[in-house]
Amino acid sequence: MISKERIAEAERNVKQYINDGMLRVKDKDAQKFAEFFMKNSESSLQTASILQQISDEQDLRDALKASSDFESYLWVIVTSYYSMFYAATALLASQGIRATGQIVHKVTADAMIYFFISNEKLARLLEQYEEAQAVGLELIGREELMKSMKRKADELIIAYESERKKRSRFQYDIGLQAKRGYAQTSLERAREFVFEIGKIVKS
């Protein structure tokens, strides 16, 4: 669960970003870029997945004539994060919101929290998508579905925040097994995040 303090911080920051021109809301041109950002997200996710496979499988390294000790777990983490970043950017763009500037990653993280968690908008967007797809909605019940979607929204934003922080503090000198574990976690989080955000952006 995202803390009240983090939500309050995001709210303060977003107001400042808007004043400073780093965050544009009701931007009529932003929606044109949603599909472009979503494609970048999916491409980054595919890149992360391929890098993970090459790093894990000797046969692939041999086929690509890579050295036997080649591994690229750091780049799995980086490209997994970028797939989430582009998906978040696509979601914001689909709602007419555009983040810019030198600290665009922080602006995007704060905007996601402010626009989609603090007012439960992401949960509602996820709910709308699920409602459109659900055949037996009456069996689940609207209240239970909304609770589930709120949890999903929180989980997605927490995963995004975690990957953003991991990217900035990742150490090159950790062991191979630890790197592999971090990379696998990053890739799994990115897959879920991109899948869920993609459902909203494309609906």
PDB file of C-alpha atoms in Angstrom:
ATOM      1  CA  MET A   1       0.000   0.000   0.000  1.00  0.00           C
ATOM      2  CA  ILE A   2       1.325   3.436  -0.903  1.00  0.00           C
ATOM      3  CA  SER A   3       1.702   5.515   2.252  1.00  0.00           C
ATOM      4  CA  LYS A   4      -0.280   8.685   2.897  1.00  0.00           C
ATOM      5  CA  GLU A   5       3.046  10.508   3.175  1.00  0.00           C
ATOM      6  CA  ARG A   6       4.062   9.389  -0.322  1.00  0.00           C
ATOM      7  CA  ILE A   7       0.687  10.444  -1.726  1.00  0.00           C
ATOM      8  CA  ALA A   8       1.037  13.836  -0.016  1.00  0.00           C
ATOM      9  CA  GLU A   9       4.560  14.225  -1.409  1.00  0.00           C
ATOM     10  CA  ALA A  10       3.327  13.399  -4.919  1.00  0.00           C
ATOM     11  CA  GLU A  11       0.503  15.924  -4.582  1.00  0.00           C
ATOM     12  CA  ARG A  12       2.931  18.693  -3.545  1.00  0.00           C
ATOM     13  CA  ASN A  13       5.340  17.801  -6.314  1.00  0.00           C
ATOM     14  CA  VAL A  14       2.669  17.626  -9.019  1.00  0.00           C
ATOM     15  CA  LYS A  15       1.443  21.124  -8.203  1.00  0.00           C
ATOM     16  CA  GLN A  16       5.020  22.374  -8.488  1.00  0.00           C
ATOM     17  CA  TYR A  17       5.611  20.475 -11.735  1.00  0.00           C
ATOM     18  CA  ILE A  18       2.494  22.042 -13.262  1.00  0.00           C
ATOM     19  CA  ASN A  19       3.640  25.514 -12.177  1.00  0.00           C
ATOM     20  CA  ASP A  20       7.123  24.864 -13.577  1.00  0.00           C
ATOM     21  CA  GLY A  21       5.772  23.532 -16.893  1.00  0.00           C
ATOM     22  CA  MET A  22       7.198  20.022 -16.357  1.00  0.00           C
ATOM     23  CA  LEU A  23       3.716  18.508 -16.274  1.00  0.00           C
ATOM     24  CA  ARG A  24       0.971  19.478 -18.671  1.00  0.00           C
ATOM     25  CA  VAL A  25      -2.606  18.501 -17.973  1.00  0.00           C
ATOM     26  CA  LYS A  26      -5.490  18.693 -20.440  1.00  0.00           C
ATOM     27  CA  ASP A  27      -2.900  18.583 -23.213  1.00  0.00           C
ATOM     28  CA  LYS A  28      -4.882  17.934 -26.405  1.00  0.00           C
ATOM     29  CA  ASP A  29      -1.814  16.616 -28.235  1.00  0.00           C
ATOM     30  CA  ALA A  30      -0.812  14.132 -25.510  1.00  0.00           C
ATOM     31  CA  GLN A  31      -3.347  11.487 -26.527  1.00  0.00           C
ATOM     32  CA  LYS A  32      -1.742  11.234 -29.980  1.00  0.00           C
ATOM     33  CA  PHE A  33       1.379   9.803 -28.339  1.00  0.00           C
ATOM     34  CA  ALA A  34      -0.285   7.118 -26.182  1.00  0.00           C
ATOM     35  CA  GLU A  35       0.007   4.414 -28.854  1.00  0.00           C
ATOM     36  CA  PHE A  36       3.633   5.370 -29.604  1.00  0.00           C
ATOM     37  CA  PHE A  37       4.598   5.108 -25.920  1.00  0.00           C
ATOM     38  CA  MET A  38       2.732   1.807 -25.566  1.00  0.00           C
ATOM     39  CA  LYS A  39       4.665   0.368 -28.532  1.00  0.00           C
ATOM     40  CA  ASN A  40       7.926   1.522 -26.922  1.00  0.00           C
ATOM     41  CA  SER A  41       6.788  -0.168 -23.715  1.00  0.00           C
ATOM     42  CA  GLU A  42       6.083  -3.469 -25.441  1.00  0.00           C
ATOM     43  CA  SER A  43       9.354  -3.295 -27.414  1.00  0.00           C
ATOM     44  CA  SER A  44      11.331  -2.632 -24.212  1.00  0.00           C
ATOM     45  CA  LEU A  45       9.587  -5.540 -22.499  1.00  0.00           C
ATOM     46  CA  GLN A  46      10.436  -7.849 -25.406  1.00  0.00           C
ATOM     47  CA  THR A  47      14.056  -6.653 -25.282  1.00  0.00           C
ATOM     48  CA  ALA A  48      14.219  -7.391 -21.541  1.00  0.00           C
ATOM     49  CA  SER A  49      12.779 -10.852 -22.105  1.00  0.00           C
ATOM     50  CA  ILE A  50      15.280 -11.637 -24.882  1.00  0.00           C
ATOM     51  CA  LEU A  51      18.204 -10.400 -22.771  1.00  0.00           C
ATOM     52  CA  GLN A  52      17.015 -12.558 -19.867  1.00  0.00           C
ATOM     53  CA  GLN A  53      16.869 -15.626 -22.128  1.00  0.00           C
ATOM     54  CA  ILE A  54      20.329 -15.008 -23.569  1.00  0.00           C
ATOM     55  CA  SER A  55      21.746 -14.474 -20.076  1.00  0.00           C
ATOM     56  CA  ASP A  56      20.114 -17.689 -18.811  1.00  0.00           C
ATOM     57  CA  GLU A  57      20.737 -20.069 -21.729  1.00  0.00           C
ATOM     58  CA  GLN A  58      24.168 -21.218 -22.917  1.00  0.00           C
ATOM     59  CA  ASP A  59      22.699 -22.563 -26.184  1.00  0.00           C
ATOM     60  CA  LEU A  60      21.487 -19.095 -27.142  1.00  0.00           C
ATOM     61  CA  ARG A  61      24.851 -17.546 -26.274  1.00  0.00           C
ATOM     62  CA  ASP A  62      26.553 -20.163 -28.448  1.00  0.00           C
ATOM     63  CA  ALA A  63      24.144 -19.529 -31.353  1.00  0.00           C
ATOM     64  CA  LEU A  64      24.803 -15.786 -31.106  1.00  0.00           C
ATOM     65  CA  LYS A  65      28.566 -16.348 -30.782  1.00  0.00           C
ATOM     66  CA  ALA A  66      28.568 -14.543 -27.438  1.00  0.00           C
ATOM     67  CA  SER A  67      31.212 -15.377 -24.861  1.00  0.00           C
ATOM     68  CA  SER A  68      30.287 -18.250 -22.551  1.00  0.00           C
ATOM     69  CA  ASP A  69      30.300 -15.927 -19.513  1.00  0.00           C
ATOM     70  CA  PHE A  70      28.113 -13.269 -21.186  1.00  0.00           C
ATOM     71  CA  GLU A  71      25.212 -12.063 -19.090  1.00  0.00           C
ATOM     72  CA  SER A  72      23.155  -8.927 -19.297  1.00  0.00           C
ATOM     73  CA  TYR A  73      21.029  -8.975 -16.149  1.00  0.00           C
ATOM     74  CA  LEU A  74      21.693  -5.300 -15.481  1.00  0.00           C
ATOM     75  CA  TRP A  75      20.120  -4.459 -18.851  1.00  0.00           C
ATOM     76  CA  VAL A  76      17.175  -6.768 -18.131  1.00  0.00           C
ATOM     77  CA  ILE A  77      16.503  -4.596 -15.072  1.00  0.00           C
ATOM     78  CA  VAL A  78      16.986  -1.351 -16.997  1.00  0.00           C
ATOM     79  CA  THR A  79      14.825  -2.335 -19.978  1.00  0.00           C
ATOM     80  CA  SER A  80      12.158  -3.845 -17.699  1.00  0.00           C
ATOM     81  CA  TYR A  81      11.986  -0.524 -15.884  1.00  0.00           C
ATOM     82  CA  TYR A  82      11.802   1.362 -19.183  1.00  0.00           C
ATOM     83  CA  SER A  83       8.927  -0.832 -20.354  1.00  0.00           C
ATOM     84  CA  MET A  84       7.058   0.218 -17.194  1.00  0.00           C
ATOM     85  CA  PHE A  85       8.065   3.861 -17.641  1.00  0.00           C
ATOM     86  CA  TYR A  86       6.780   3.928 -21.230  1.00  0.00           C
ATOM     87  CA  ALA A  87       3.540   2.205 -20.186  1.00  0.00           C
ATOM     88  CA  ALA A  88       3.056   4.796 -17.426  1.00  0.00           C
ATOM     89  CA  THR A  89       3.786   7.552 -19.959  1.00  0.00           C
ATOM     90  CA  ALA A  90       1.236   6.008 -22.348  1.00  0.00           C
ATOM     91  CA  LEU A  91      -1.387   5.890 -19.607  1.00  0.00           C
ATOM     92  CA  LEU A  92      -0.790   9.527 -18.691  1.00  0.00           C
ATOM     93  CA  ALA A  93      -0.884  10.530 -22.375  1.00  0.00           C
ATOM     94  CA  SER A  94      -4.166   8.660 -22.872  1.00  0.00           C
ATOM     95  CA  GLN A  95      -5.630  10.903 -20.173  1.00  0.00           C
ATOM     96  CA  GLY A  96      -4.233  14.117 -21.713  1.00  0.00           C
ATOM     97  CA  ILE A  97      -1.270  14.388 -19.320  1.00  0.00           C
ATOM     98  CA  ARG A  98       2.319  14.926 -20.504  1.00  0.00           C
ATOM     99  CA  ALA A  99       5.465  14.854 -18.359  1.00  0.00           C
ATOM    100  CA  THR A 100       8.604  16.634 -19.590  1.00  0.00           C
ATOM    101  CA  GLY A 101      11.942  17.939 -18.332  1.00  0.00           C
ATOM    102  CA  GLN A 102      15.176  16.582 -16.944  1.00  0.00           C
ATOM    103  CA  ILE A 103      13.522  14.697 -14.078  1.00  0.00           C
ATOM    104  CA  VAL A 104      10.806  13.154 -16.242  1.00  0.00           C
ATOM    105  CA  HIS A 105      11.042   9.785 -14.447  1.00  0.00           C
ATOM    106  CA  LYS A 106      10.304  11.368 -11.055  1.00  0.00           C
ATOM    107  CA  VAL A 107       7.596  13.570 -12.599  1.00  0.00           C
ATOM    108  CA  THR A 108       5.985  10.472 -14.138  1.00  0.00           C
ATOM    109  CA  ALA A 109       6.104   8.509 -10.857  1.00  0.00           C
ATOM    110  CA  ASP A 110       4.549  11.393  -8.910  1.00  0.00           C
ATOM    111  CA  ALA A 111       1.931  11.964 -11.629  1.00  0.00           C
ATOM    112  CA  MET A 112       0.942   8.270 -11.576  1.00  0.00           C
ATOM    113  CA  ILE A 113       0.425   8.419  -7.824  1.00  0.00           C
ATOM    114  CA  TYR A 114      -1.369  11.769  -7.879  1.00  0.00           C
ATOM    115  CA  PHE A 115      -3.681  11.128 -10.822  1.00  0.00           C
ATOM    116  CA  PHE A 116      -4.343   7.418 -10.427  1.00  0.00           C
ATOM    117  CA  ILE A 117      -3.903   6.378  -6.795  1.00  0.00           C
ATOM    118  CA  SER A 118      -4.811   9.296  -4.564  1.00  0.00           C
ATOM    119  CA  ASN A 119      -8.192   9.604  -6.298  1.00  0.00           C
ATOM    120  CA  GLU A 120      -8.488   5.887  -7.155  1.00  0.00           C
ATOM    121  CA  LYS A 121      -8.710   6.712 -10.864  1.00  0.00           C
ATOM    122  CA  LEU A 122      -6.490   3.819 -11.944  1.00  0.00           C
ATOM    123  CA  ALA A 123      -8.619   1.459  -9.894  1.00  0.00           C
ATOM    124  CA  ARG A 124     -11.724   2.827 -11.638  1.00  0.00           C
ATOM    125  CA  LEU A 125     -10.093   2.543 -15.066  1.00  0.00           C
ATOM    126  CA  LEU A 126      -9.100  -1.045 -14.312  1.00  0.00           C
ATOM    127  CA  GLU A 127     -12.615  -1.691 -13.063  1.00  0.00           C
ATOM    128  CA  GLN A 128     -14.163  -0.283 -16.243  1.00  0.00           C
ATOM    129  CA  TYR A 129     -11.987  -2.536 -18.356  1.00  0.00           C
ATOM    130  CA  GLU A 130     -12.776  -5.575 -16.221  1.00  0.00           C
ATOM    131  CA  GLU A 131     -16.493  -4.764 -16.363  1.00  0.00           C
ATOM    132  CA  ALA A 132     -16.359  -4.548 -20.142  1.00  0.00           C
ATOM    133  CA  GLN A 133     -14.696  -7.960 -20.313  1.00  0.00           C
ATOM    134  CA  ALA A 134     -16.483  -9.749 -17.476  1.00  0.00           C
ATOM    135  CA  VAL A 135     -19.338 -12.040 -18.441  1.00  0.00           C
ATOM    136  CA  GLY A 136     -20.344 -13.104 -14.957  1.00  0.00           C
ATOM    137  CA  LEU A 137     -19.892  -9.786 -13.155  1.00  0.00           C
ATOM    138  CA  GLU A 138     -23.007 -10.324 -11.049  1.00  0.00           C
ATOM    139  CA  LEU A 139     -21.366 -13.403  -9.548  1.00  0.00           C
ATOM    140  CA  ILE A 140     -18.412 -11.366  -8.284  1.00  0.00           C
ATOM    141  CA  GLY A 141     -20.295  -8.326  -7.058  1.00  0.00           C
ATOM    142  CA  ARG A 142     -19.337  -4.728  -7.797  1.00  0.00           C
ATOM    143  CA  GLU A 143     -17.980  -3.958  -4.324  1.00  0.00           C
ATOM    144  CA  GLU A 144     -15.610  -6.935  -4.328  1.00  0.00           C
ATOM    145  CA  LEU A 145     -14.444  -6.076  -7.831  1.00  0.00           C
ATOM    146  CA  MET A 146     -13.700  -2.470  -6.822  1.00  0.00           C
ATOM    147  CA  LYS A 147     -11.700  -3.670  -3.793  1.00  0.00           C
ATOM    148  CA  SER A 148      -9.768  -6.006  -6.044  1.00  0.00           C
ATOM    149  CA  MET A 149      -9.074  -3.232  -8.553  1.00  0.00           C
ATOM    150  CA  LYS A 150      -7.884  -0.862  -5.788  1.00  0.00           C
ATOM    151  CA  ARG A 151      -5.431  -3.526  -4.646  1.00  0.00           C
ATOM    152  CA  LYS A 152      -4.282  -4.059  -8.237  1.00  0.00           C
ATOM    153  CA  ALA A 153      -3.797  -0.302  -8.740  1.00  0.00           C
ATOM    154  CA  ASP A 154      -1.711  -0.052  -5.575  1.00  0.00           C
ATOM    155  CA  GLU A 155       0.368  -3.092  -6.557  1.00  0.00           C
ATOM    156  CA  LEU A 156       1.081  -1.667 -10.013  1.00  0.00           C
ATOM    157  CA  ILE A 157       2.198   1.729  -8.710  1.00  0.00           C
ATOM    158  CA  ILE A 158       4.300   0.142  -5.944  1.00  0.00           C
ATOM    159  CA  ALA A 159       5.994  -2.091  -8.532  1.00  0.00           C
ATOM    160  CA  TYR A 160       6.701   0.942 -10.739  1.00  0.00           C
ATOM    161  CA  GLU A 161       8.160   2.896  -7.817  1.00  0.00           C
ATOM    162  CA  SER A 162      10.294  -0.059  -6.757  1.00  0.00           C
ATOM    163  CA  GLU A 163      11.750  -0.545 -10.239  1.00  0.00           C
ATOM    164  CA  ARG A 164      12.448   3.187 -10.631  1.00  0.00           C
ATOM    165  CA  LYS A 165      14.408   3.168  -7.351  1.00  0.00           C
ATOM    166  CA  LYS A 166      16.167  -0.121  -8.159  1.00  0.00           C
ATOM    167  CA  ARG A 167      17.371   1.240 -11.499  1.00  0.00           C
ATOM    168  CA  SER A 168      18.962   4.232  -9.790  1.00  0.00           C
ATOM    169  CA  ARG A 169      20.725   2.281  -7.012  1.00  0.00           C
ATOM    170  CA  PHE A 170      21.650  -0.990  -8.704  1.00  0.00           C
ATOM    171  CA  GLN A 171      25.215  -2.104  -7.894  1.00  0.00           C
ATOM    172  CA  TYR A 172      27.398  -3.624 -10.600  1.00  0.00           C
ATOM    173  CA  ASP A 173      29.414  -5.743  -8.185  1.00  0.00           C
ATOM    174  CA  ILE A 174      26.665  -7.962  -6.741  1.00  0.00           C
ATOM    175  CA  GLY A 175      26.892 -11.683  -7.434  1.00  0.00           C
ATOM    176  CA  LEU A 176      25.553 -13.392 -10.542  1.00  0.00           C
ATOM    177  CA  GLN A 177      22.744 -15.231  -8.710  1.00  0.00           C
ATOM    178  CA  ALA A 178      21.589 -12.025  -7.033  1.00  0.00           C
ATOM    179  CA  LYS A 179      21.644 -10.189 -10.377  1.00  0.00           C
ATOM    180  CA  ARG A 180      19.653 -13.002 -11.991  1.00  0.00           C
ATOM    181  CA  GLY A 181      17.089 -12.824  -9.176  1.00  0.00           C
ATOM    182  CA  TYR A 182      16.746  -9.044  -9.429  1.00  0.00           C
ATOM    183  CA  ALA A 183      16.408  -9.299 -13.193  1.00  0.00           C
ATOM    184  CA  GLN A 184      13.720 -12.005 -12.997  1.00  0.00           C
ATOM    185  CA  THR A 185      11.717  -9.980 -10.456  1.00  0.00           C
ATOM    186  CA  SER A 186      12.006  -6.846 -12.598  1.00  0.00           C
ATOM    187  CA  LEU A 187      10.866  -8.701 -15.705  1.00  0.00           C
ATOM    188  CA  GLU A 188       7.879 -10.282 -13.950  1.00  0.00           C
ATOM    189  CA  ARG A 189       6.782  -6.928 -12.524  1.00  0.00           C
ATOM    190  CA  ALA A 190       7.183  -5.274 -15.910  1.00  0.00           C
ATOM    191  CA  ARG A 191       5.115  -7.968 -17.654  1.00  0.00           C
ATOM    192  CA  GLU A 192       2.210  -7.498 -15.277  1.00  0.00           C
ATOM    193  CA  PHE A 193       2.431  -3.699 -15.297  1.00  0.00           C
ATOM    194  CA  VAL A 194       2.601  -3.433 -19.099  1.00  0.00           C
ATOM    195  CA  PHE A 195      -0.216  -5.969 -19.515  1.00  0.00           C
ATOM    196  CA  GLU A 196      -2.568  -4.177 -17.116  1.00  0.00           C
ATOM    197  CA  ILE A 197      -1.758  -0.655 -18.348  1.00  0.00           C
ATOM    198  CA  GLY A 198      -1.968  -1.832 -21.971  1.00  0.00           C
ATOM    199  CA  LYS A 199      -5.517  -3.083 -21.401  1.00  0.00           C
ATOM    200  CA  ILE A 200      -6.517   0.431 -20.312  1.00  0.00           C
ATOM    201  CA  VAL A 201      -4.626   2.380 -22.979  1.00  0.00           C
ATOM    202  CA  LYS A 202      -5.921   0.180 -25.808  1.00  0.00           C
ATOM    203  CA  SER A 203      -9.528   0.002 -24.627  1.00  0.00           C
TER     204      SER A 203
END
